[in-house]
Amino acid sequence: MDLQHDDSTPRAGAARPRGWLRAVIVGSMAILFVGAAVGFIAFLSQLRGAEIKPARSADGIVVFTGGSSRVSDAMELLAGGYGKRLLISGVHPTNAARDISRSLPDNHSLLGCCVDLDRSAVNTRSNAAETRRWAQERGFKSLIVVTSNYHMPRAILELSHAMPDVTLIPFAVIGDKWRDEPWWTSGATLRLLLSEYAKYVAAEVRVRLASAGIDLVPELFDQPMPAPRPPATAQVN
């Protein structure tokens, strides 16, 4: 009589670990997706939908370049007496003060007396480092921060980490696209928000690790310089 071997039991035993591993992977991905979605909603809740003038003045004003009307809005705050001086951080090295003055014809006198240009910063982290140097050299203890609404959470995060002893007052600039249509109806705006959210999460992780003494990505702008140098003062030619 022939004996037939039943291979079903070993195969079933081998399938169970694979099924368990698949369930763990799928479950982990689901948890990560839900966590990312909740975090994105929390990020969106920080974004202002309207421009609101600061409730108080500050020692200085800083504006991060990179978005439409940021600099003009910061100049309006300076003209309104909301700060003693303005730092425009992230000015392209090839841009001269005359280029800024042409775009702001009503503020020539302010550009000549009360505006400093930072051409060293290349990203938000170095914006914060240069702003810290500027504030320390001027003895400023409070700053109005001007940048786009979607960029404000990351800007405040980096500035708070760079100078925890300085009071920061946000002034969020609202772009035309944000005013004209809901963000969820525009693919370009949604991609911008998702990209900014990813950058914000990465910055928050890095800042938390740095606060714990773990600096995985040292920044050149965070290193001590041989001698402090003041930002260039904008002189209108």
CSV table of C-alpha atoms in Angstrom, one decimal:
chain,number,residue,atom,x,y,z
A,1,MET,CA,0.0,0.0,0.0
A,2,ASP,CA,1.4,3.4,-1.0
A,3,LEU,CA,1.7,6.0,1.7
A,4,GLN,CA,1.0,9.5,0.6
A,5,HIS,CA,2.6,12.3,2.5
A,6,ASP,CA,0.3,15.2,3.5
A,7,ASP,CA,2.3,18.4,2.8
A,8,SER,CA,-0.6,20.7,3.7
A,9,THR,CA,0.3,21.1,7.3
A,10,PRO,CA,3.9,22.4,6.7
A,11,ARG,CA,2.7,24.6,4.0
A,12,ALA,CA,0.0,26.1,6.2
A,13,GLY,CA,2.6,26.6,8.9
A,14,ALA,CA,4.9,28.5,6.5
A,15,ALA,CA,2.0,30.6,5.3
A,16,ARG,CA,1.0,31.7,8.8
A,17,PRO,CA,4.3,33.7,9.4
A,18,ARG,CA,4.1,35.3,6.0
A,19,GLY,CA,0.5,36.3,6.7
A,20,TRP,CA,1.4,37.7,10.1
A,21,LEU,CA,4.3,39.7,8.6
A,22,ARG,CA,2.0,41.1,5.9
A,23,ALA,CA,-0.5,42.1,8.5
A,24,VAL,CA,2.1,43.9,10.6
A,25,ILE,CA,3.4,45.8,7.5
A,26,VAL,CA,-0.1,46.8,6.4
A,27,GLY,CA,-1.0,47.8,10.0
A,28,SER,CA,2.1,49.9,10.4
A,29,MET,CA,1.5,51.6,7.0
A,30,ALA,CA,-2.0,52.4,8.0
A,31,ILE,CA,-0.9,53.9,11.4
A,32,LEU,CA,1.7,56.0,9.6
A,33,PHE,CA,-0.8,57.2,7.1
A,34,VAL,CA,-3.4,58.1,9.8
A,35,GLY,CA,-0.6,59.9,11.8
A,36,ALA,CA,0.5,61.8,8.8
A,37,ALA,CA,-3.1,62.8,7.9
A,38,VAL,CA,-3.7,64.0,11.5
A,39,GLY,CA,-0.4,65.9,11.5
A,40,PHE,CA,-1.3,67.6,8.2
A,41,ILE,CA,-4.7,68.7,9.6
A,42,ALA,CA,-2.9,70.1,12.7
A,43,PHE,CA,-0.4,71.9,10.4
A,44,LEU,CA,-3.3,73.4,8.4
A,45,SER,CA,-5.0,74.6,11.6
A,46,GLN,CA,-2.0,76.8,12.2
A,47,LEU,CA,-2.3,78.7,8.9
A,48,ARG,CA,-4.1,82.0,9.0
A,49,GLY,CA,-6.6,82.8,6.3
A,50,ALA,CA,-6.5,86.6,6.6
A,51,GLU,CA,-3.8,89.2,7.2
A,52,ILE,CA,-4.1,90.6,10.7
A,53,LYS,CA,-2.0,93.5,11.8
A,54,PRO,CA,0.1,92.8,14.9
A,55,ALA,CA,-1.5,93.7,18.2
A,56,ARG,CA,1.7,95.4,19.4
A,57,SER,CA,4.9,96.8,18.1
A,58,ALA,CA,8.3,95.2,18.5
A,59,ASP,CA,12.0,96.2,18.5
A,60,GLY,CA,12.5,95.0,15.0
A,61,ILE,CA,10.9,93.4,12.0
A,62,VAL,CA,12.3,90.5,9.9
A,63,VAL,CA,10.9,89.3,6.5
A,64,PHE,CA,12.0,86.2,4.8
A,65,THR,CA,12.1,86.6,1.0
A,66,GLY,CA,10.6,84.0,-1.3
A,67,GLY,CA,6.9,85.0,-1.6
A,68,SER,CA,4.9,87.7,-3.3
A,69,SER,CA,4.2,90.9,-1.3
A,70,ARG,CA,6.2,89.7,1.7
A,71,VAL,CA,8.7,92.6,1.5
A,72,SER,CA,6.1,95.3,0.7
A,73,ASP,CA,4.0,94.2,3.6
A,74,ALA,CA,7.0,94.3,5.9
A,75,MET,CA,7.8,97.8,4.6
A,76,GLU,CA,4.2,98.9,5.4
A,77,LEU,CA,4.7,97.6,9.0
A,78,LEU,CA,8.0,99.5,9.3
A,79,ALA,CA,6.3,102.7,7.9
A,80,GLY,CA,3.5,102.2,10.4
A,81,GLY,CA,5.9,102.2,13.4
A,82,TYR,CA,5.6,98.6,14.3
A,83,GLY,CA,9.4,98.3,14.5
A,84,LYS,CA,12.6,100.4,14.7
A,85,ARG,CA,14.4,98.5,11.8
A,86,LEU,CA,13.7,95.9,9.2
A,87,LEU,CA,15.9,93.0,8.2
A,88,ILE,CA,15.2,91.6,4.7
A,89,SER,CA,16.7,88.1,5.0
A,90,GLY,CA,17.6,86.0,2.0
A,91,VAL,CA,18.2,88.7,-0.6
A,92,HIS,CA,19.8,87.2,-3.7
A,93,PRO,CA,23.5,88.2,-3.9
A,94,THR,CA,23.0,89.8,-7.3
A,95,ASN,CA,20.1,92.0,-6.2
A,96,ALA,CA,21.2,95.6,-5.4
A,97,ALA,CA,19.3,98.0,-3.1
A,98,ARG,CA,18.2,99.9,-6.2
A,99,ASP,CA,16.3,96.8,-7.4
A,100,ILE,CA,14.4,96.8,-4.1
A,101,SER,CA,13.8,100.5,-4.3
A,102,ARG,CA,12.3,100.3,-7.8
A,103,SER,CA,9.7,97.8,-6.5
A,104,LEU,CA,9.0,100.0,-3.4
A,105,PRO,CA,8.9,103.6,-4.8
A,106,ASP,CA,7.0,105.0,-1.8
A,107,ASN,CA,9.6,103.9,0.8
A,108,HIS,CA,12.9,105.3,-0.4
A,109,SER,CA,13.6,107.2,2.8
A,110,LEU,CA,13.0,104.1,4.9
A,111,LEU,CA,15.2,101.9,2.7
A,112,GLY,CA,18.0,104.4,3.2
A,113,CYS,CA,17.8,104.7,7.0
A,114,CYS,CA,16.1,101.7,8.6
A,115,VAL,CA,16.5,98.6,6.4
A,116,ASP,CA,19.2,96.0,6.5
A,117,LEU,CA,19.8,93.4,3.8
A,118,ASP,CA,21.0,89.8,4.5
A,119,ARG,CA,22.4,88.1,1.4
A,120,SER,CA,23.9,85.1,3.3
A,121,ALA,CA,20.8,83.1,4.1
A,122,VAL,CA,19.8,80.4,1.6
A,123,ASN,CA,17.1,78.5,3.5
A,124,THR,CA,14.8,78.9,6.5
A,125,ARG,CA,17.4,77.6,9.0
A,126,SER,CA,20.0,80.1,7.8
A,127,ASN,CA,17.4,82.8,7.8
A,128,ALA,CA,17.0,82.1,11.5
A,129,ALA,CA,20.7,82.1,12.1
A,130,GLU,CA,21.2,85.4,10.4
A,131,THR,CA,18.2,86.9,12.1
A,132,ARG,CA,19.7,85.9,15.5
A,133,ARG,CA,23.0,87.6,14.7
A,134,TRP,CA,21.1,90.8,13.6
A,135,ALA,CA,18.9,90.8,16.7
A,136,GLN,CA,21.9,90.3,19.0
A,137,GLU,CA,23.9,93.0,17.4
A,138,ARG,CA,21.0,95.4,17.7
A,139,GLY,CA,20.0,94.3,21.2
A,140,PHE,CA,16.5,93.5,20.0
A,141,LYS,CA,14.3,91.4,22.3
A,142,SER,CA,11.2,91.2,20.2
A,143,LEU,CA,10.6,90.7,16.5
A,144,ILE,CA,7.7,90.8,14.1
A,145,VAL,CA,8.1,87.9,11.7
A,146,VAL,CA,6.8,88.4,8.2
A,147,THR,CA,6.5,85.5,5.8
A,148,SER,CA,3.8,83.6,3.9
A,149,ASN,CA,1.1,81.9,6.0
A,150,TYR,CA,2.1,78.4,4.8
A,151,HIS,CA,5.7,79.1,5.7
A,152,MET,CA,5.0,80.7,9.1
A,153,PRO,CA,5.0,77.5,11.2
A,154,ARG,CA,8.4,76.5,10.0
A,155,ALA,CA,9.8,80.0,10.3
A,156,ILE,CA,8.6,80.4,13.9
A,157,LEU,CA,10.0,76.9,14.7
A,158,GLU,CA,13.5,77.7,13.4
A,159,LEU,CA,13.5,81.2,15.0
A,160,SER,CA,12.3,79.9,18.3
A,161,HIS,CA,15.1,77.3,18.3
A,162,ALA,CA,17.7,79.9,17.2
A,163,MET,CA,16.8,82.5,19.8
A,164,PRO,CA,14.5,81.2,22.5
A,165,ASP,CA,14.9,84.5,24.5
A,166,VAL,CA,13.4,86.7,21.8
A,167,THR,CA,9.6,87.3,21.6
A,168,LEU,CA,8.3,86.5,18.2
A,169,ILE,CA,5.1,88.1,16.8
A,170,PRO,CA,3.9,86.5,13.5
A,171,PHE,CA,2.5,88.4,10.6
A,172,ALA,CA,1.3,86.0,8.0
A,173,VAL,CA,1.1,87.2,4.4
A,174,ILE,CA,-1.8,85.7,2.4
A,175,GLY,CA,-1.1,85.1,-1.3
A,176,ASP,CA,-3.6,85.9,-4.0
A,177,LYS,CA,-4.2,82.2,-4.8
A,178,TRP,CA,-5.1,81.5,-1.2
A,179,ARG,CA,-7.6,84.3,-1.3
A,180,ASP,CA,-9.1,83.5,-4.7
A,181,GLU,CA,-9.8,79.7,-4.2
A,182,PRO,CA,-9.9,77.1,-1.5
A,183,TRP,CA,-6.5,75.3,-1.3
A,184,TRP,CA,-8.1,71.8,-1.7
A,185,THR,CA,-9.4,72.8,-5.2
A,186,SER,CA,-6.0,73.7,-6.5
A,187,GLY,CA,-3.5,70.9,-7.2
A,188,ALA,CA,-0.6,73.4,-7.2
A,189,THR,CA,-1.5,74.8,-3.8
A,190,LEU,CA,-2.1,71.3,-2.4
A,191,ARG,CA,1.4,70.2,-3.6
A,192,LEU,CA,2.9,73.3,-2.0
A,193,LEU,CA,1.2,72.6,1.3
A,194,LEU,CA,2.2,68.9,1.3
A,195,SER,CA,5.8,69.9,0.5
A,196,GLU,CA,5.9,72.6,3.2
A,197,TYR,CA,4.3,70.1,5.7
A,198,ALA,CA,7.1,67.6,5.0
A,199,LYS,CA,9.7,70.3,5.5
A,200,TYR,CA,8.1,71.3,8.7
A,201,VAL,CA,8.1,67.8,10.1
A,202,ALA,CA,11.7,67.3,9.1
A,203,ALA,CA,12.6,70.6,10.8
A,204,GLU,CA,10.7,69.7,14.0
A,205,VAL,CA,12.4,66.3,14.2
A,206,ARG,CA,15.8,68.0,13.7
A,207,VAL,CA,15.1,70.7,16.3
A,208,ARG,CA,13.9,68.1,18.9
A,209,LEU,CA,17.0,66.0,18.4
A,210,ALA,CA,19.2,69.1,18.6
A,211,SER,CA,17.5,70.1,21.8
A,212,ALA,CA,18.4,66.7,23.1
A,213,GLY,CA,22.1,67.2,22.1
A,214,ILE,CA,21.9,65.2,18.9
A,215,ASP,CA,22.7,67.4,15.8
A,216,LEU,CA,22.5,65.1,12.8
A,217,VAL,CA,22.7,67.9,10.3
A,218,PRO,CA,25.1,70.7,11.5
A,219,GLU,CA,24.5,73.9,9.7
A,220,LEU,CA,27.4,76.2,8.6
A,221,PHE,CA,25.4,79.2,9.7
A,222,ASP,CA,25.2,77.8,13.2
A,223,GLN,CA,29.0,77.7,13.6
A,224,PRO,CA,30.8,80.5,15.4
A,225,MET,CA,32.3,83.1,13.1
A,226,PRO,CA,35.7,84.6,13.7
A,227,ALA,CA,34.3,88.1,13.9
A,228,PRO,CA,30.6,89.3,13.8
A,229,ARG,CA,29.6,91.3,10.8
A,230,PRO,CA,26.5,93.5,10.6
A,231,PRO,CA,24.1,93.0,7.6
A,232,ALA,CA,24.5,95.5,4.8
A,233,THR,CA,22.4,98.6,5.2
A,234,ALA,CA,20.2,99.3,2.2
A,235,GLN,CA,21.3,102.5,0.6
A,236,VAL,CA,19.2,103.9,-2.1
A,237,ASN,CA,21.3,105.1,-5.1
